[in-house]
Short mmCIF file of C-alpha atoms and ligand atoms in Angstrom, two decimals:
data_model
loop_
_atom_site.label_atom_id
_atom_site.label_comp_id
_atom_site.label_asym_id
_atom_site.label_seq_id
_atom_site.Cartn_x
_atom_site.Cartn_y
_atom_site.Cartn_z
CA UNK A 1 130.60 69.23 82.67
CA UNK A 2 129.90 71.59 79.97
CA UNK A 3 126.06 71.75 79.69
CA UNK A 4 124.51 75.26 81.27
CA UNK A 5 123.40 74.77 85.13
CA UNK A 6 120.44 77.29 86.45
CA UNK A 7 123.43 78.80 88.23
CA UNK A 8 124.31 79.76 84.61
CA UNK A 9 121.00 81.63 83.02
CA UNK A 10 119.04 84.65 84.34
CA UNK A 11 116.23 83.09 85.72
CA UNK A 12 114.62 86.14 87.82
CA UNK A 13 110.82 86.83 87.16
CA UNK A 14 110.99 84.05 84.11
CA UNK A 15 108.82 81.48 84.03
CA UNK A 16 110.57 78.37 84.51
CA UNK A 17 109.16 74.89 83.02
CA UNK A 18 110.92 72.25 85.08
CA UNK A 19 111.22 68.63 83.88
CA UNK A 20 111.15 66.92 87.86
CA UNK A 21 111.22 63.14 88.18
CA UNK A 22 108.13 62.54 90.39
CA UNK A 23 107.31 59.23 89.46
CA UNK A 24 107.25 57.99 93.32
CA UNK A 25 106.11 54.37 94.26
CA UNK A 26 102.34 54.82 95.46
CA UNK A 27 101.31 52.41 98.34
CA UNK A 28 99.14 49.16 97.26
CA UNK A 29 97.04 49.39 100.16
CA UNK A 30 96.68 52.88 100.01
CA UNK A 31 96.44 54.06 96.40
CA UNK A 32 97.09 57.91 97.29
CA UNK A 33 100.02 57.70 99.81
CA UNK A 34 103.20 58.30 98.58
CA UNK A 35 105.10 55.22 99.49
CA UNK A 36 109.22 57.12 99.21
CA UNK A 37 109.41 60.17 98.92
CA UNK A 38 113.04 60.63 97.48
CA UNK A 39 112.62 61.42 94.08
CA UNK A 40 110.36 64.79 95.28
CA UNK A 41 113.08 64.99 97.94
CA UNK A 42 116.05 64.80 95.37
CA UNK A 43 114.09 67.76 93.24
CA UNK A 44 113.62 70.27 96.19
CA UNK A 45 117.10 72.36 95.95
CA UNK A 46 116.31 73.07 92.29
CA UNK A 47 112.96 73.85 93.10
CA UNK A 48 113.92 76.18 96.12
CA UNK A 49 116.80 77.80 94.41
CA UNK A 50 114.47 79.21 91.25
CA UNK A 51 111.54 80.17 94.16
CA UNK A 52 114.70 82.20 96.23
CA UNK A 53 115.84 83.66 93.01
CA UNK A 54 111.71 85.05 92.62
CA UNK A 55 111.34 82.78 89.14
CA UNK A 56 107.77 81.34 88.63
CA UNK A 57 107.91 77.72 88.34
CA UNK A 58 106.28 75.22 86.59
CA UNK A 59 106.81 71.92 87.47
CA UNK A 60 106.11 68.43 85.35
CA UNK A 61 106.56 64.88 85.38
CA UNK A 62 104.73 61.20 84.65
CA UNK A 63 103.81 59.20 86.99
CA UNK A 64 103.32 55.11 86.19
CA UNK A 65 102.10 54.27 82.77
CA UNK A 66 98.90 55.54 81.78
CA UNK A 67 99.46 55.50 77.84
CA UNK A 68 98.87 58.32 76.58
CA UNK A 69 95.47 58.79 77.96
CA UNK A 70 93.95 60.89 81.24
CA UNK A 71 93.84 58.30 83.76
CA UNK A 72 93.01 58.94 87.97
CA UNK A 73 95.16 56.34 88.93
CA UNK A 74 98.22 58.07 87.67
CA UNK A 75 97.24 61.40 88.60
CA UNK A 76 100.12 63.85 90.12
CA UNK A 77 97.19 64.80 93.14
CA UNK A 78 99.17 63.16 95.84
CA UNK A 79 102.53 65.08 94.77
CA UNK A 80 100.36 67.82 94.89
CA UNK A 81 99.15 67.48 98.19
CA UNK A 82 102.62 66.67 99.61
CA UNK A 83 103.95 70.08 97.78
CA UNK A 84 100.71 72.39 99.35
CA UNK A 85 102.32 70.53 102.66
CA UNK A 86 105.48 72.43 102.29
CA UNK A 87 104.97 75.67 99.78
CA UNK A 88 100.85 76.27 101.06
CA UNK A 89 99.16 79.00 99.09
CA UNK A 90 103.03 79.83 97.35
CA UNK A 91 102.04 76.54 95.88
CA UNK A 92 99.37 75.56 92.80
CA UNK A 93 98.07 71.90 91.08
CA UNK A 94 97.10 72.74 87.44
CA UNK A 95 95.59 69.50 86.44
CA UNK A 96 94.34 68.77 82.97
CA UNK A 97 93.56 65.57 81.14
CA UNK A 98 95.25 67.03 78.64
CA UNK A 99 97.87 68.52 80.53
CA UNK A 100 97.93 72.02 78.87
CA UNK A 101 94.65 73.63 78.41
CA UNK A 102 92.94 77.16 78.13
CA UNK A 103 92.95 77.30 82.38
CA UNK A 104 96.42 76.19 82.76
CA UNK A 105 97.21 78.79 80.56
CA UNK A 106 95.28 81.08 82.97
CA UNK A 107 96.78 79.83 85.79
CA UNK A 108 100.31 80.15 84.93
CA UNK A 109 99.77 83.46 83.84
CA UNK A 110 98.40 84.43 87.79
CA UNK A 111 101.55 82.91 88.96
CA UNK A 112 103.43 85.58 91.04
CA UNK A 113 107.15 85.69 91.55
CA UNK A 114 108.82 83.04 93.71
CA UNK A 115 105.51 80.90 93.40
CA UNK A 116 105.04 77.52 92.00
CA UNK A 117 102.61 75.06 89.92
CA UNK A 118 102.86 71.20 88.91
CA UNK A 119 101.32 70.35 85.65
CA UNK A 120 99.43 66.71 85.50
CA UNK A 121 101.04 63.47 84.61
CA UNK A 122 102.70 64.28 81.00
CA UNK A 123 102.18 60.97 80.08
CA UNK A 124 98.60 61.59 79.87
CA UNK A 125 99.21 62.91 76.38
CA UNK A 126 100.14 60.11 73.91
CA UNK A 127 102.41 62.68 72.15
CA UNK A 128 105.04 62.71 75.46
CA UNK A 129 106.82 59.38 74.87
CA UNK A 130 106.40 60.19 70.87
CA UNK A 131 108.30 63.04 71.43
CA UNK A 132 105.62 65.07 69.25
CA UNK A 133 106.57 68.35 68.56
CA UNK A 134 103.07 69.40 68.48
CA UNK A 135 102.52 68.54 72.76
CA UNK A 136 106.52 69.95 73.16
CA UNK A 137 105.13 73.44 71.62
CA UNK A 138 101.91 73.63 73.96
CA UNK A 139 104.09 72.72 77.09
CA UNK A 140 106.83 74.95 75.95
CA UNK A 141 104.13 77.96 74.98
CA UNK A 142 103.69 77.83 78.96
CA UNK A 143 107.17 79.57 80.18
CA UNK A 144 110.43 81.47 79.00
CA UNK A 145 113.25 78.71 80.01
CA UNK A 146 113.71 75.15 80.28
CA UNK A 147 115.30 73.17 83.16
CA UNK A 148 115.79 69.66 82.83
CA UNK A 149 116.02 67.85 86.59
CA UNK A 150 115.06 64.57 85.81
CA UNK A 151 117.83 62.12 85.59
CA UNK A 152 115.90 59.17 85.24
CA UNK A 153 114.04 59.79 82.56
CA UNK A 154 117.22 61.46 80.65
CA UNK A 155 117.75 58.03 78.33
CA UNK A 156 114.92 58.57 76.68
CA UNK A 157 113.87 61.61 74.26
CA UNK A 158 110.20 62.61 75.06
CA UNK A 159 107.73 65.47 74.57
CA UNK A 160 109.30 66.78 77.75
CA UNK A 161 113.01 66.81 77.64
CA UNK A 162 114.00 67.30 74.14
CA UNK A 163 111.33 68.29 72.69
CA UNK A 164 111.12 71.15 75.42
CA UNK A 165 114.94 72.05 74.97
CA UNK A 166 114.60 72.10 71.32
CA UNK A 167 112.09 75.30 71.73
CA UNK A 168 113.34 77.00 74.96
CA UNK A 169 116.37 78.67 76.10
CA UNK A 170 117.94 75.40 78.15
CA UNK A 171 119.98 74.14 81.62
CA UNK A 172 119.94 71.37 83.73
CA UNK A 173 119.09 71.14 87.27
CA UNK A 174 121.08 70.34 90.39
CA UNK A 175 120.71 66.93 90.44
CA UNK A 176 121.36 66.46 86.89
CA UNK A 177 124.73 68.56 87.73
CA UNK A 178 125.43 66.26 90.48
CA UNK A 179 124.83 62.47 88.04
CA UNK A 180 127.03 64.06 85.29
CA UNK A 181 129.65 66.08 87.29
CA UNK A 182 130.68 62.81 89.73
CA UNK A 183 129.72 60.19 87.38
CA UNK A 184 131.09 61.68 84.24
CA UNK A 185 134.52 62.62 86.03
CA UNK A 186 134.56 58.86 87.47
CA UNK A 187 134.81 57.58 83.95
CA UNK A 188 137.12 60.58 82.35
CA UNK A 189 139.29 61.43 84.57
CA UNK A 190 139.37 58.69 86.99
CA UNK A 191 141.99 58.66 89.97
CA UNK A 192 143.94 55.01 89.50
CA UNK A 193 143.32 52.31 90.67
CA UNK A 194 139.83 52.42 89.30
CA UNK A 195 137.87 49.12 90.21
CA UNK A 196 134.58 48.16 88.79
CA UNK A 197 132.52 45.68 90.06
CA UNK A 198 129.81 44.04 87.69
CA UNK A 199 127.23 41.90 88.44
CA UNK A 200 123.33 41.35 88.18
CA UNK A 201 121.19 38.76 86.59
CA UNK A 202 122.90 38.44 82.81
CA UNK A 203 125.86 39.68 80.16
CA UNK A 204 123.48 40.78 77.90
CA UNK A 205 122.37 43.36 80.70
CA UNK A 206 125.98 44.53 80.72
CA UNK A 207 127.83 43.80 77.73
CA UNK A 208 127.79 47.74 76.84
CA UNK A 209 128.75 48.70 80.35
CA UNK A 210 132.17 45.98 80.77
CA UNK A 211 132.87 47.05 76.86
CA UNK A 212 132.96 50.90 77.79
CA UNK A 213 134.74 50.20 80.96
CA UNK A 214 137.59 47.64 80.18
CA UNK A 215 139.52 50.54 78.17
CA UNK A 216 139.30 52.38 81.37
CA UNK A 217 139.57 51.14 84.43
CA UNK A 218 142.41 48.86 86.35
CA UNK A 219 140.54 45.73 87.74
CA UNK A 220 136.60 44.48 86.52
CA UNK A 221 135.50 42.31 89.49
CA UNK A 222 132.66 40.04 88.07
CA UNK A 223 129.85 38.71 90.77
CA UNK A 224 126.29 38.02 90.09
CA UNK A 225 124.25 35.51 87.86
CA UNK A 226 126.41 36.88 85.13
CA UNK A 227 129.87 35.19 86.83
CA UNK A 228 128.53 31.90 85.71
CA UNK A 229 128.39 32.23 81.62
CA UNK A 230 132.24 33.49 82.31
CA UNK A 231 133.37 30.33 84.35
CA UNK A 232 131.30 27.90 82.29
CA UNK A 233 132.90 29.65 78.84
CA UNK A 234 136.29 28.27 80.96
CA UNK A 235 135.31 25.28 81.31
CA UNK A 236 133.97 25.37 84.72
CA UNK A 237 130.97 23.17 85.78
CA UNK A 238 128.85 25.70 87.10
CA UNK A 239 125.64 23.49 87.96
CA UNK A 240 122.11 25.19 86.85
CA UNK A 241 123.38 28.39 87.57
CA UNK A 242 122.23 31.19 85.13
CA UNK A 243 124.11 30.74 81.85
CA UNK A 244 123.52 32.36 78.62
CA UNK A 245 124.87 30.21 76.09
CA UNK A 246 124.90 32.10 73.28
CA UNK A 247 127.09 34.65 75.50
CA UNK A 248 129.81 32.14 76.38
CA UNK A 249 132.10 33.43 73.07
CA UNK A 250 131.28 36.88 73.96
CA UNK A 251 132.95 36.05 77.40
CA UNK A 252 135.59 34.97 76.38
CA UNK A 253 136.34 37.68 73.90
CA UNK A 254 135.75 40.25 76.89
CA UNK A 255 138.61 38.49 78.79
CA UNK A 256 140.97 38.18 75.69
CA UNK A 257 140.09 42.34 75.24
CA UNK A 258 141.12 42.74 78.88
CA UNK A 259 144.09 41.08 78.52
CA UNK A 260 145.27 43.51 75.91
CA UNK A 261 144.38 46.34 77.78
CA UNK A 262 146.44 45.32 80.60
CA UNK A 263 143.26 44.59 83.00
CA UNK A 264 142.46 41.96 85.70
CA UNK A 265 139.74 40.35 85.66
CA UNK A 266 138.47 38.54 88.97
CA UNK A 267 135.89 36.01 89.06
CA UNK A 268 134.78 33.95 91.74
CA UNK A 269 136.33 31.86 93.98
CA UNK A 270 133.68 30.26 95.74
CA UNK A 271 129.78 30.83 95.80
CA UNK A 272 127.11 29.87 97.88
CA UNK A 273 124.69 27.23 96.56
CA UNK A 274 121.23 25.62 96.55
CA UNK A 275 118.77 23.75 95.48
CA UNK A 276 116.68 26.30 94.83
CA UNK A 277 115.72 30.33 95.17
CA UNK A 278 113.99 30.38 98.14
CA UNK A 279 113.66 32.07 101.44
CA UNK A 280 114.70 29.81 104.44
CA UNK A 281 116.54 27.66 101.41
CA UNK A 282 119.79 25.41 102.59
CA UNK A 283 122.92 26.47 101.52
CA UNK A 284 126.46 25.80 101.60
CA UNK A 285 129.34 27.42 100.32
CA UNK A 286 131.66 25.57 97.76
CA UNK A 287 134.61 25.87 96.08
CA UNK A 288 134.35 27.25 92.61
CA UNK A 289 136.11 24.22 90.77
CA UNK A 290 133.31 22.01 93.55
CA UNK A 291 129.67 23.30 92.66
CA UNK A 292 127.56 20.57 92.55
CA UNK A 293 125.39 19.63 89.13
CA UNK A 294 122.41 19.77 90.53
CA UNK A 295 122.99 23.21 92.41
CA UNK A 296 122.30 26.53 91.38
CA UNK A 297 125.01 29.24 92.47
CA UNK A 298 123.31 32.16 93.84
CA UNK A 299 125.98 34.25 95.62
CA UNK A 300 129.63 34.73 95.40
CA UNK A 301 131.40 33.01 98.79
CA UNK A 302 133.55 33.95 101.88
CA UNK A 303 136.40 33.78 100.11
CA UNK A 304 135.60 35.63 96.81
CA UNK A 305 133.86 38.64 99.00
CA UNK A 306 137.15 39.07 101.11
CA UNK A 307 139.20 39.32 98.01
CA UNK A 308 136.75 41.84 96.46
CA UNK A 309 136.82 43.77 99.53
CA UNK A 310 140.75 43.67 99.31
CA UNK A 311 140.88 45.05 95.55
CA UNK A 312 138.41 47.89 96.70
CA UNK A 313 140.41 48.90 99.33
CA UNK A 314 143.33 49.63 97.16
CA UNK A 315 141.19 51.43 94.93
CA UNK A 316 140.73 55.19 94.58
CA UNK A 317 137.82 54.90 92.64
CA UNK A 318 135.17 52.38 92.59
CA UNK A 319 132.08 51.90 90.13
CA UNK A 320 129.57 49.22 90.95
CA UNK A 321 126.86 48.35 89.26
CA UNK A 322 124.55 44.53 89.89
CA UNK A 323 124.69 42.34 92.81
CA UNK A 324 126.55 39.79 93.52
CA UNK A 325 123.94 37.37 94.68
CA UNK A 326 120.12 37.16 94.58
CA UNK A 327 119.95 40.06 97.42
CA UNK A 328 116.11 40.29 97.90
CA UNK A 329 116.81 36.52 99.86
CA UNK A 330 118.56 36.77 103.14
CA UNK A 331 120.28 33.73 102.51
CA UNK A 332 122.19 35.34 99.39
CA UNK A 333 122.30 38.60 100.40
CA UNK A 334 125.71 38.15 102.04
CA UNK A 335 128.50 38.75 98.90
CA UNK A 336 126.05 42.44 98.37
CA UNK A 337 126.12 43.48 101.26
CA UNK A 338 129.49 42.98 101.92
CA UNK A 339 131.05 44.41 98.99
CA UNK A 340 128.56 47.44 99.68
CA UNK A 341 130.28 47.09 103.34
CA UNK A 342 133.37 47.24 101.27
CA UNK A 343 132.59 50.36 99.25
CA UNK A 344 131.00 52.21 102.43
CA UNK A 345 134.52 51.79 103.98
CA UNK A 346 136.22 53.25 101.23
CA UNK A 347 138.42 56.44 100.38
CA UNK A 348 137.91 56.14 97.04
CA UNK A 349 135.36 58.07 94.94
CA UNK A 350 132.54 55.36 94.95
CA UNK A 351 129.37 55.26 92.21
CA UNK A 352 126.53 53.32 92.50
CA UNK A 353 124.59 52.61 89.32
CA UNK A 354 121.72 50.24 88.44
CA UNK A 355 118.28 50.05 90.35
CA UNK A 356 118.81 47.38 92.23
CA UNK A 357 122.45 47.95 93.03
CA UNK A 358 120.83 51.10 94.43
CA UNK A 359 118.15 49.49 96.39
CA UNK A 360 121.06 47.57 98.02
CA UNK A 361 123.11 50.14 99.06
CA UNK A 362 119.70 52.01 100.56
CA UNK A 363 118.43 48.47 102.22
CA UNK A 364 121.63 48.08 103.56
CA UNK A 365 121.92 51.83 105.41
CA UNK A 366 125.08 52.81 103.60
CA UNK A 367 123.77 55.49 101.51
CA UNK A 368 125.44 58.07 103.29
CA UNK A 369 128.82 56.69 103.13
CA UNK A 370 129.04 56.32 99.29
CA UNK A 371 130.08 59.34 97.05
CA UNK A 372 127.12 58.99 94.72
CA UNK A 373 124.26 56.95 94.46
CA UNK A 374 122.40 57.40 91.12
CA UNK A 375 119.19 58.42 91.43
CA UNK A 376 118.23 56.77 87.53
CA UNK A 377 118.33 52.80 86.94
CA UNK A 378 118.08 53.02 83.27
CA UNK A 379 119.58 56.11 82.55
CA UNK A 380 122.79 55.61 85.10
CA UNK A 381 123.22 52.08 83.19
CA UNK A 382 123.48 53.80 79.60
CA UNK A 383 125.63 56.58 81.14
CA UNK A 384 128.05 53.88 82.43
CA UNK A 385 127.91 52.38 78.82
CA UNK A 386 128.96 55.93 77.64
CA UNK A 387 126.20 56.70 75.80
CA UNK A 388 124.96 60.46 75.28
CA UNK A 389 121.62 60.67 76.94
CA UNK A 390 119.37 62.78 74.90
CA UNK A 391 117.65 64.30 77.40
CA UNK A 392 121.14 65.63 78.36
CA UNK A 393 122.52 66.13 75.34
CA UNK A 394 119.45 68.06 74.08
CA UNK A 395 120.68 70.81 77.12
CA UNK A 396 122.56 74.35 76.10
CA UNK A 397 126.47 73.96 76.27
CA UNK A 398 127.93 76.62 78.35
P1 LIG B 1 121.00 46.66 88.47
O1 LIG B 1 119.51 46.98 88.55
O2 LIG B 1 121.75 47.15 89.66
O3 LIG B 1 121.60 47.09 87.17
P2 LIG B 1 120.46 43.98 87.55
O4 LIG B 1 119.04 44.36 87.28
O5 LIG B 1 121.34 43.75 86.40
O6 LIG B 1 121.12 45.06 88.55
O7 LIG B 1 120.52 42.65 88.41
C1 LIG B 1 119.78 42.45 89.58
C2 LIG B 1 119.22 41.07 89.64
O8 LIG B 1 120.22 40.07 89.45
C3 LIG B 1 118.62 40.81 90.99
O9 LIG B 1 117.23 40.64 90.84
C4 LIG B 1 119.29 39.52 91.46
O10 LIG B 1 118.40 38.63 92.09
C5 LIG B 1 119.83 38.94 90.18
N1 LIG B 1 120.96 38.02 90.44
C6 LIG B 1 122.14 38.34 90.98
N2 LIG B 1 122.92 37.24 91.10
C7 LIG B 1 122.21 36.20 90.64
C8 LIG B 1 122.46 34.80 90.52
N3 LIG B 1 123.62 34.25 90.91
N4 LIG B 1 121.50 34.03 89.98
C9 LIG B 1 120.34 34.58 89.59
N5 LIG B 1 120.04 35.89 89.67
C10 LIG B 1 120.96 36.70 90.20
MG1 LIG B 2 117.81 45.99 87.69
#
């Protein structure tokens, strides 16, 4: 990784504006309760390593979508109460409807070394998801260096990534280090075999992540509602599974381009089918050359998650990214889990991208027991598609 780290700028007695990803679920019953606390979790060593090193820090992030206008429900309060839990009087809320005003000025300015503030929702301010240079100049006016710890918002260029780092002297955060560093050596310099497994909903979801990938890796394991466009494209009767018609060329183009890059490409087996997506639905596992026409396919089979698992075990690294079933149902929650199973077992360097590819790793306990779990849906998808992420990219070099 070649962008600057905090490690890599003097940041003693500076103020430090810190782009933080604190847009936690709030509870429905319970509008101000924080309902997972991760993301503020995943922010804390950056945090704590500028307090130790006696910077003053400034923290922001949205919350939700408020649209560019002050709104309570959005508000950052019950961040801020959960960061006066841990930092007390070190710690101070600064909340504006406009984000920067006259008193947050004021405030800042009373901030001592090794102390810390949060800013209000920057999505209160129309000009943060415009990227206007005008709101980037009033948030940058507040501090001497910018620090960009928000992976999950790094896909997109706002007000308060690259507008920020266009102004200020620049680095990225710990957890930022950690995404790029594991992620971007899984896809560089990748120890061999490297085995992806794709699934989720459709190919059009992933078309840029198997086209980045199939020059890379060894084996491309397909699961998920996208398997079915695949087997249908070869002439498979694949029921009223998902199919994207207008896809059904592209597959088989993406299987030709494998072919000349020397990689296999495994599709299912057999999958486990039903009438309909339900909980409590009956199911029964067929053969893939057997699914019935007036079945829908909603998980890869016995069969098809053994062989999976096999191919992962002989890998030494492993990037998934989409189910292989409809998870959030029990009954089709089996081919998941078990190629999570699979990955949690593993040697290999293991990745987990996507939201819900995430969500099934952390439903299923196995968090622990993979190398990385990316902490940004959108933004780990377009990383895995190799795309520069301007949030990133908009980061000092070394
Ligand atoms: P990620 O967020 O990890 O990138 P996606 O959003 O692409 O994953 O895909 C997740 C969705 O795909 C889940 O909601 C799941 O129910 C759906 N899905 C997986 N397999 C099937 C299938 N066979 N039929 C219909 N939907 C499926
Ligand atoms: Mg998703």
């Amino acid at each position: 990784m070649n962008k600057k780290t905090v490690k890599d700028i003097d940041v003693k007695g500076k103020k430090v504006l810190v782009r933080v990803d604190f847009n936690v679920p709030l509870s429905k019953e319970n509008k101000g309760e924080i309902a997972d606390d991760s993301r503020i979790k995943a922010a804390i060593p950056t945090i704590d390593y500028l307090l130790d090193q006696g910077s003053k820090v400034i923290l922001m992030s949205h919350l939700g979508r408020p649209k560019g206008e002050a709104n309570p429900e959005f508000s950052l309060k019950p961040v801020a109460e959960y960061l006066a839990n841990i930092y007390a009087d070190k710690f101070h809320f600064l909340p504006s409807d406009t984000v920067v005003d006259e008193e947050v000025k004021a405030g800042v300015e009373k901030l001592e070394d090794g102390e810390l503030a949060l800013l209000e929702n920057t999505r209160y301010v129309a000009g943060e998801t415009k990227n206007d240079p005008e709101f980037a100049k009033e948030l940058a006016s507040l501090a001497d260096l910018y620090v960009n710890d928000a992976f999950g918002t790094s896909h997109r260029a706002h007000a308060s990534n690259v507008g920020v780092a266009s102004i200020l002297p620049s680095a990225v955060g710990f957890l930022i280090e950690k995404e790029i560093s594991l992620m971007g050596k899984a896809l560089e310099a990748p120890e061999h075999p490297f085995v992806s497994i794709l699934g989720g909903a459709k190919v059009s979801d992933k078309i840029g992540v198997i086209e980045n990938l199939i020059t890379k890796v060894d084996t491309i394991l397909i699961g998920g509602g996208m398997a079915y466009t695949f087997l249908k494209a070869q002439g498979k009767e694949i029921g009223k599974s998902l199919l994207e018609e207008d896809k059904m060329d592209l597959s088989l183009s993406l299987i030709e381009k494998a072919k000349e890059n020397g990689v296999e490409i495994l599709l299912p087996v057999d999958v486990v089918v039903a009438d309909e997506i339900k909980d409590g639905a009956e199911t029964e596992i067929v053969d893939i050359d057997s699914i019935p026409a007036d079945k829908e396919a909603l998980d890869i089979g016995e069969k098809t998650a053994e062989l999976f698992a096999s191919k992962i075990k002989e890998a030494k690294t492993v990037v998934w990214n989409g189910p292989m079933g409809v998870f959030e149902i029990k009954e089709f929650a089996n081919g998941t889990n078990q190629v999570a199973e699979a990955l949690a077992q593993s040697d290999a360097v293991t990745i987990v991208g996507g939201g819900d590819s995430a969500l099934a790793i952390e439903n299923a306990g196995l968090k622990d027991k993979i190398t990385h779990v990316s902490t940004g849906g959108g933004a780990s998808l377009e990383f895995l598609e190799g795309k520069d992420l301007p949030g990133i990219a908009a980061i000092e070099d070394k």
